[in-house]
Coordinates of C-alpha atoms and ligand atoms in Angstrom, one line a residue:
M1 CA 0.1 0.1 0.5
S2 CA 1.5 3.7 -0.7
L3 CA 0.0 6.9 0.7
I4 CA 1.0 9.9 -1.5
L5 CA 0.6 13.2 -0.4
G6 CA -0.7 15.6 -3.1
I7 CA -0.3 19.3 -3.2
E8 CA -2.0 21.8 -5.2
S9 CA -1.8 25.8 -5.7
S10 CA -1.9 26.9 -9.4
C11 CA -5.1 29.2 -9.0
D12 CA -6.6 31.0 -5.9
E13 CA -7.4 27.1 -4.2
T14 CA -5.1 25.8 -2.0
A15 CA -5.3 22.2 -1.6
A16 CA -3.6 18.9 -0.1
A17 CA -5.1 15.4 0.0
V18 CA -3.8 12.1 0.7
V19 CA -4.3 9.6 -1.9
E20 CA -3.7 5.6 -1.5
D21 CA -2.6 3.5 -4.5
G22 CA -4.3 5.8 -7.3
F23 CA -8.0 5.9 -6.3
E24 CA -8.5 5.6 -2.4
V25 CA -9.0 9.5 -1.4
R26 CA -8.4 9.2 2.2
S27 CA -8.5 12.8 2.8
S28 CA -9.1 16.3 0.2
I29 CA -8.5 19.5 1.8
I30 CA -9.2 22.4 -0.1
A31 CA -8.7 26.2 1.6
S32 CA -11.0 28.7 -1.0
Q33 CA -9.5 31.8 -1.5
I34 CA -12.9 33.3 -2.7
A35 CA -13.4 36.4 0.2
T36 CA -10.2 37.5 -0.9
H37 CA -10.4 37.8 -4.7
A38 CA -14.3 38.7 -4.7
P39 CA -13.6 42.7 -4.5
H40 CA -11.3 42.3 -7.6
G41 CA -14.0 40.0 -9.7
G42 CA -11.0 37.3 -11.0
V43 CA -8.0 36.1 -9.5
V44 CA -5.0 38.0 -8.7
P45 CA -1.7 36.1 -8.8
E46 CA -0.1 38.0 -6.6
L47 CA -2.5 38.0 -3.5
A48 CA -2.7 33.9 -4.7
A49 CA 0.5 33.2 -4.0
R50 CA 0.3 35.2 -1.0
E51 CA -2.7 33.3 0.5
H52 CA -1.2 30.2 -0.6
L53 CA 1.5 30.5 1.2
K54 CA -0.9 31.2 4.4
A55 CA -2.8 28.2 3.6
L56 CA -0.5 25.6 2.8
T57 CA 0.9 24.3 5.9
P58 CA -2.7 24.2 7.8
V59 CA -4.1 22.5 4.7
V60 CA -1.3 20.0 4.9
T61 CA -1.7 19.5 8.6
C62 CA -5.5 18.9 8.3
A63 CA -5.2 16.6 5.3
L64 CA -2.7 14.3 6.6
Q65 CA -5.1 14.3 10.6
E66 CA -8.0 13.6 8.0
A67 CA -6.0 10.4 6.3
G68 CA -5.4 9.5 10.0
T69 CA -1.7 9.7 9.1
T70 CA 1.4 11.2 9.4
L71 CA 4.0 12.5 7.5
D72 CA 6.5 9.5 8.4
R73 CA 4.2 7.4 6.8
I74 CA 3.9 8.9 3.5
D75 CA 5.6 7.6 0.7
A76 CA 5.7 10.2 -1.7
V77 CA 4.9 14.0 -2.2
A78 CA 3.4 15.4 -5.4
V79 CA 2.4 18.1 -6.4
T80 CA 1.1 20.8 -9.9
Q81 CA 3.9 21.8 -11.6
G82 CA 1.4 23.5 -14.3
P83 CA 0.0 25.0 -16.3
G84 CA -1.4 27.6 -13.9
L85 CA -0.5 31.1 -13.0
I86 CA 3.5 31.1 -12.2
P87 CA 3.3 33.1 -8.7
A88 CA 0.6 30.5 -7.3
L89 CA 2.5 27.7 -8.7
L90 CA 6.0 28.4 -7.5
V91 CA 4.7 28.3 -3.7
G92 CA 3.0 25.2 -3.8
L93 CA 6.1 23.9 -5.8
N94 CA 8.5 25.0 -3.5
Y95 CA 6.8 24.0 -0.4
A96 CA 6.4 20.3 -1.6
K97 CA 10.1 20.4 -2.8
G98 CA 11.2 21.2 0.8
L99 CA 8.6 18.6 2.5
A100 CA 9.8 15.6 0.1
A101 CA 13.7 16.8 0.4
G102 CA 13.4 17.5 4.1
N103 CA 11.8 14.3 4.4
G104 CA 13.7 11.9 1.9
L105 CA 10.9 10.9 0.1
P106 CA 10.1 11.1 -3.8
F107 CA 8.9 14.0 -4.9
I108 CA 6.5 13.8 -8.0
G109 CA 5.8 17.0 -10.2
V110 CA 2.2 16.7 -11.6
N111 CA 0.8 18.3 -14.9
H112 CA -2.5 20.1 -14.0
F113 CA -4.5 19.3 -17.0
M114 CA -3.7 15.7 -16.7
A115 CA -4.3 15.6 -13.5
H116 CA -7.9 17.3 -13.9
I117 CA -9.0 14.4 -16.9
Y118 CA -7.8 11.5 -13.8
G119 CA -10.3 13.0 -11.6
A120 CA -13.2 12.3 -13.7
F121 CA -11.7 8.6 -12.8
L122 CA -11.5 8.7 -9.1
D123 CA -15.5 7.7 -8.3
G124 CA -15.0 3.8 -9.5
G125 CA -13.2 4.4 -12.8
A126 CA -9.8 2.3 -11.8
G127 CA -11.1 0.1 -14.3
K128 CA -12.0 2.2 -17.5
L129 CA -8.3 3.8 -16.7
R130 CA -6.8 0.8 -17.5
D131 CA -9.2 -0.7 -20.4
P132 CA -7.8 0.4 -24.2
E133 CA -11.4 0.7 -25.1
T134 CA -11.0 3.8 -23.2
Y135 CA -9.1 5.5 -25.8
P136 CA -8.8 7.3 -27.5
L137 CA -9.9 10.0 -25.1
L138 CA -11.2 13.2 -25.4
A139 CA -11.1 15.8 -22.4
L140 CA -12.8 19.1 -22.4
V141 CA -10.8 20.7 -19.2
V142 CA -12.8 23.8 -18.5
S143 CA -12.2 26.5 -15.9
G144 CA -11.7 29.6 -14.9
G145 CA -8.4 29.9 -16.0
H146 CA -8.4 27.2 -19.3
T147 CA -10.7 25.9 -22.2
S148 CA -8.9 23.2 -23.9
L149 CA -9.6 20.2 -26.0
V150 CA -7.2 17.2 -25.3
L151 CA -6.8 14.1 -26.9
V152 CA -5.4 11.3 -25.0
G153 CA -4.3 8.2 -27.2
A154 CA -4.2 4.7 -26.2
D155 CA -0.2 4.9 -26.4
G156 CA 0.1 7.6 -23.8
T157 CA 0.2 10.6 -25.7
A158 CA -1.9 13.8 -24.4
R159 CA -1.9 16.5 -26.8
Q160 CA -4.2 19.4 -27.4
M161 CA -6.3 20.2 -30.3
G162 CA -7.7 23.4 -29.7
C163 CA -8.1 25.8 -26.9
T164 CA -9.3 29.4 -26.2
I165 CA -7.8 32.4 -28.1
D166 CA -9.1 34.8 -25.7
D167 CA -11.0 34.0 -21.9
A168 CA -11.8 31.0 -20.8
A169 CA -14.7 29.9 -20.1
G170 CA -15.3 30.3 -16.7
E171 CA -13.4 33.7 -16.6
A172 CA -16.2 34.3 -19.1
L173 CA -18.5 33.5 -16.8
D174 CA -16.8 35.4 -14.1
K175 CA -17.2 38.6 -15.7
G176 CA -20.6 38.6 -17.4
A177 CA -21.8 37.7 -13.9
K178 CA -19.6 40.9 -12.6
L179 CA -21.4 43.1 -15.7
L180 CA -24.9 41.3 -14.4
G181 CA -24.2 42.5 -10.5
L182 CA -24.2 39.0 -9.6
P183 CA -21.4 37.8 -6.8
Y184 CA -18.2 36.2 -7.6
P185 CA -17.4 33.5 -8.4
G186 CA -19.8 33.8 -11.5
G187 CA -20.4 30.6 -12.9
P188 CA -22.2 29.7 -10.0
S189 CA -24.0 32.8 -9.5
I190 CA -25.0 32.7 -13.4
Q191 CA -26.2 29.5 -13.3
K192 CA -28.4 29.9 -10.0
A193 CA -30.0 33.1 -11.6
A194 CA -30.0 31.4 -15.1
A195 CA -32.5 28.7 -13.6
A196 CA -35.6 31.5 -13.4
G197 CA -34.9 32.6 -17.1
D198 CA -35.4 31.3 -20.8
P199 CA -32.0 30.5 -22.4
E200 CA -33.4 31.2 -25.5
K201 CA -35.0 34.4 -25.0
Y202 CA -31.9 36.6 -25.9
D203 CA -29.5 35.6 -28.8
F204 CA -25.9 35.9 -27.5
P205 CA -23.3 34.9 -30.2
R206 CA -21.6 31.3 -30.8
P207 CA -18.2 32.6 -32.0
L208 CA -15.9 30.0 -33.9
T209 CA -18.8 27.5 -34.4
G210 CA -19.9 28.1 -37.7
A211 CA -23.4 29.2 -36.1
A212 CA -23.3 32.6 -37.7
G213 CA -22.7 30.6 -41.2
K214 CA -18.9 31.8 -41.6
A215 CA -16.8 29.4 -42.3
L216 CA -14.3 28.4 -40.1
S217 CA -10.8 28.6 -40.7
P218 CA -8.6 25.2 -40.0
E219 CA -6.8 26.8 -37.3
N220 CA -9.7 27.3 -35.3
L221 CA -11.9 24.4 -36.0
Y222 CA -11.1 23.6 -32.3
N223 CA -10.6 26.5 -31.0
F224 CA -12.8 28.5 -28.6
S225 CA -13.4 32.7 -28.5
F226 CA -15.8 34.2 -25.5
S227 CA -14.8 37.3 -25.7
G228 CA -17.2 38.6 -28.5
I229 CA -20.3 36.5 -25.9
K230 CA -19.1 38.7 -23.2
T231 CA -19.1 42.3 -25.4
A232 CA -22.2 41.7 -26.9
L233 CA -23.8 40.9 -23.1
L234 CA -22.0 44.8 -22.5
Y235 CA -24.3 45.9 -25.3
H236 CA -27.3 44.1 -23.9
L237 CA -26.8 45.7 -21.0
N238 CA -26.0 49.3 -21.6
G239 CA -28.3 51.7 -20.8
N240 CA -31.1 49.1 -21.0
P241 CA -33.8 50.4 -18.4
L242 CA -34.9 46.3 -17.4
R243 CA -30.8 46.2 -16.4
E244 CA -32.3 45.8 -12.6
E245 CA -35.4 43.6 -13.3
P246 CA -35.4 40.3 -11.7
Q247 CA -36.8 38.6 -14.8
F248 CA -34.7 40.6 -17.3
V249 CA -31.7 39.5 -15.3
A250 CA -32.4 35.6 -15.4
D251 CA -33.2 35.3 -18.9
T252 CA -30.0 37.4 -19.8
A253 CA -28.3 35.0 -17.6
A254 CA -29.6 31.7 -18.8
S255 CA -29.1 33.1 -22.4
F256 CA -25.9 34.1 -21.6
Q257 CA -25.0 30.7 -20.2
R258 CA -26.8 28.7 -23.2
A259 CA -24.0 30.7 -25.8
V260 CA -21.2 29.7 -23.3
V261 CA -22.1 25.8 -23.0
D262 CA -23.2 25.8 -26.5
C263 CA -19.7 26.8 -27.7
L264 CA -18.5 24.1 -25.5
V265 CA -20.7 21.6 -26.2
R266 CA -19.9 22.0 -30.3
K267 CA -16.8 22.2 -30.2
T268 CA -16.1 18.8 -28.4
L269 CA -18.6 16.8 -30.4
R270 CA -16.1 18.2 -33.6
A271 CA -13.4 17.2 -31.6
C272 CA -14.4 14.0 -30.7
R273 CA -15.8 12.8 -34.1
D274 CA -12.9 14.1 -35.7
G275 CA -10.2 12.8 -33.2
G276 CA -12.6 9.4 -33.7
A277 CA -12.7 9.5 -29.3
K278 CA -14.3 6.1 -27.5
T279 CA -14.5 8.6 -24.2
I280 CA -15.5 12.0 -23.3
V281 CA -14.7 13.8 -19.8
V282 CA -15.4 16.8 -19.2
A283 CA -13.5 18.6 -16.1
G284 CA -12.7 21.8 -14.3
G285 CA -14.5 24.2 -12.4
V286 CA -17.1 24.7 -14.8
A287 CA -17.5 21.2 -15.1
C288 CA -19.5 21.9 -12.0
N289 CA -22.3 23.8 -14.3
A290 CA -25.7 21.7 -14.5
E291 CA -26.4 23.2 -17.8
L292 CA -23.1 22.1 -19.4
R293 CA -23.4 18.7 -17.7
R294 CA -27.1 17.8 -18.9
L295 CA -26.3 19.6 -22.5
M296 CA -23.2 17.4 -23.1
A297 CA -25.3 14.2 -21.9
E298 CA -27.8 14.4 -24.6
K299 CA -25.7 15.2 -27.1
C300 CA -22.7 12.6 -26.6
P301 CA -22.8 10.6 -29.7
R302 CA -24.2 7.0 -29.4
G303 CA -21.0 4.6 -28.9
V304 CA -19.1 7.1 -26.7
T305 CA -18.9 7.2 -22.8
L306 CA -18.7 10.3 -21.6
R307 CA -17.4 10.9 -18.1
I308 CA -18.3 14.2 -16.1
A309 CA -15.8 14.2 -12.7
Q310 CA -17.9 14.2 -9.4
P311 CA -18.7 18.1 -8.7
R312 CA -15.9 18.2 -5.5
F313 CA -13.4 16.6 -8.4
C314 CA -14.2 19.0 -11.2
T315 CA -12.3 22.5 -9.2
D316 CA -9.2 22.2 -8.4
N317 CA -8.0 20.0 -5.4
A318 CA -5.3 17.6 -4.9
A319 CA -6.7 14.7 -4.9
M320 CA -6.6 14.6 -8.5
V321 CA -3.0 15.0 -8.0
G322 CA -2.2 12.5 -5.2
G323 CA -4.1 10.2 -7.5
I324 CA -2.5 10.8 -10.9
A325 CA 1.1 10.9 -9.1
W326 CA 1.2 6.7 -8.2
H327 CA 1.0 6.5 -11.6
S328 CA 4.6 7.6 -12.2
F329 CA 5.7 6.6 -8.8
R330 CA 5.0 3.0 -9.0
R331 CA 7.0 3.4 -12.3
K332 CA 9.9 5.0 -9.7
E333 CA 9.3 8.3 -12.4
F334 CA 10.4 10.7 -10.0
T335 CA 10.8 14.4 -10.9
P336 CA 14.5 16.2 -9.8
L337 CA 14.0 19.1 -7.2
N338 CA 15.0 21.4 -9.4
A339 CA 11.9 21.3 -11.8
D340 CA 10.3 24.7 -12.8
S341 CA 7.2 25.7 -12.8
F342 CA 5.4 26.2 -16.6
A343 CA 2.4 28.5 -17.2
R344 CA 0.9 26.8 -20.4
L345 CA 0.5 23.0 -21.4
P346 CA 3.1 21.4 -23.5
R347 CA 2.3 20.1 -27.5
I348 CA 2.6 17.0 -26.3
V349 CA 2.7 15.6 -22.8
R350 CA 2.9 11.4 -21.7
V351 CA 0.1 10.6 -19.8
P352 CA 1.5 8.5 -16.7
F353 CA -1.8 6.7 -16.1
I354 CA -1.7 4.4 -19.6
Ligands
KG4_1 O1 -11.3 24.6 -11.5 P1 -11.5 25.9 -10.7 O2 -11.4 25.4 -9.3 O3 -10.3 27.2 -10.9 C1 -9.9 27.5 -11.6 O4 -10.1 28.6 -12.5 O5 -9.0 26.9 -12.1 O6 -13.2 26.6 -11.6 C2 -13.1 27.7 -11.6 C3 -14.1 27.8 -12.2 C4 -14.7 29.6 -11.9 O7 -15.0 30.4 -13.2 C5 -16.1 29.3 -11.8 O8 -16.8 30.4 -12.0 C6 -16.3 28.1 -12.6 O9 -15.2 27.6 -12.1 N1 -17.9 27.4 -11.9 C7 -18.5 27.5 -12.7 C8 -19.3 26.4 -11.6 N2 -18.7 26.2 -10.8 C9 -17.6 27.0 -10.8 N3 -19.0 27.9 -13.7 C10 -20.5 27.4 -14.2 N4 -20.9 26.8 -13.3 C11 -20.6 26.3 -12.1 N5 -21.7 25.7 -11.7
ZN2 ZN1 -8.0 23.3 -12.6

């Protein structure tokens, strides 16, 4: 039996978890920085770094306690190396290196995107992860910082098919909520407001989907763009005498959410078809969204299995870090202590779980 301590600090959640043999989550502690960033309407990287520094020791202590273990019974320390916000990543990375070096433990740097994909298999998905029939797997990783389509082949390589060319979907929802006067984080606020609204009331654009009859350039086939939807929302609200009316806000939130979700689903389906994927995984904070989960399930092609992470494994967490790292651990694939953080996804990544 191996116990891995996972640490995550890529954005605005400080998280630590103890995971046994890759799948059994013995503890998963998350300290959210929502209160720090709320006044700014989005994540401020330097503030995030400072908050991580304060939260790491209590969060790690709590994760060990809740797992009923101590550091001397841990077999390896794993941490998110990137992609993410560099100032935020560096705090967790250096903390984890210190823990590993100080306790003579192996150190494992984890790719955040691959960890998000792994999160969709934490809930009884061990068998599926190993099954060759699961691949190619297309993952939509969609959060406040990222919106990417990643194709994982049976040969264990992952490559990015497309990503956002401007805002991430979660960022668009967060900014949209701010324009609507709804609280941060915007995704859940918009979902809540949208529940009482008509998603077809207002027609927001669906950029880069070909929906407006415009041909898509080959380089944008699998890319996303959300800034146009946000600008359309701004014009829709500017000077509108109804903008304080609850029904107007609900209809606007529902229509705006539908436009964002529609873009995500259309692009994912296109990439799934063209990449010959047998599984679609949806992960990242926006994967909590009920409308996205519903529409994706409705549109998922016959013969393709849809796996959406449990909400607690959608948003940033360290269980996915401690879990995925076990696959490197058992192959004795460790990361050197001079490894650096990285902001973007490399073009091709090897996944450790195949
Ligand atoms: O993965 P995550 O916790 O952090 C990163 O950004 O990496 O994702 C946070 C994002 C935020 O933009 C938040 O608004 C969005 O996920 N989010 C949601 C929902 N819950 C969180 N978006 C739509 N609907 C939700 N229910
Ligand atoms: Zn994330």
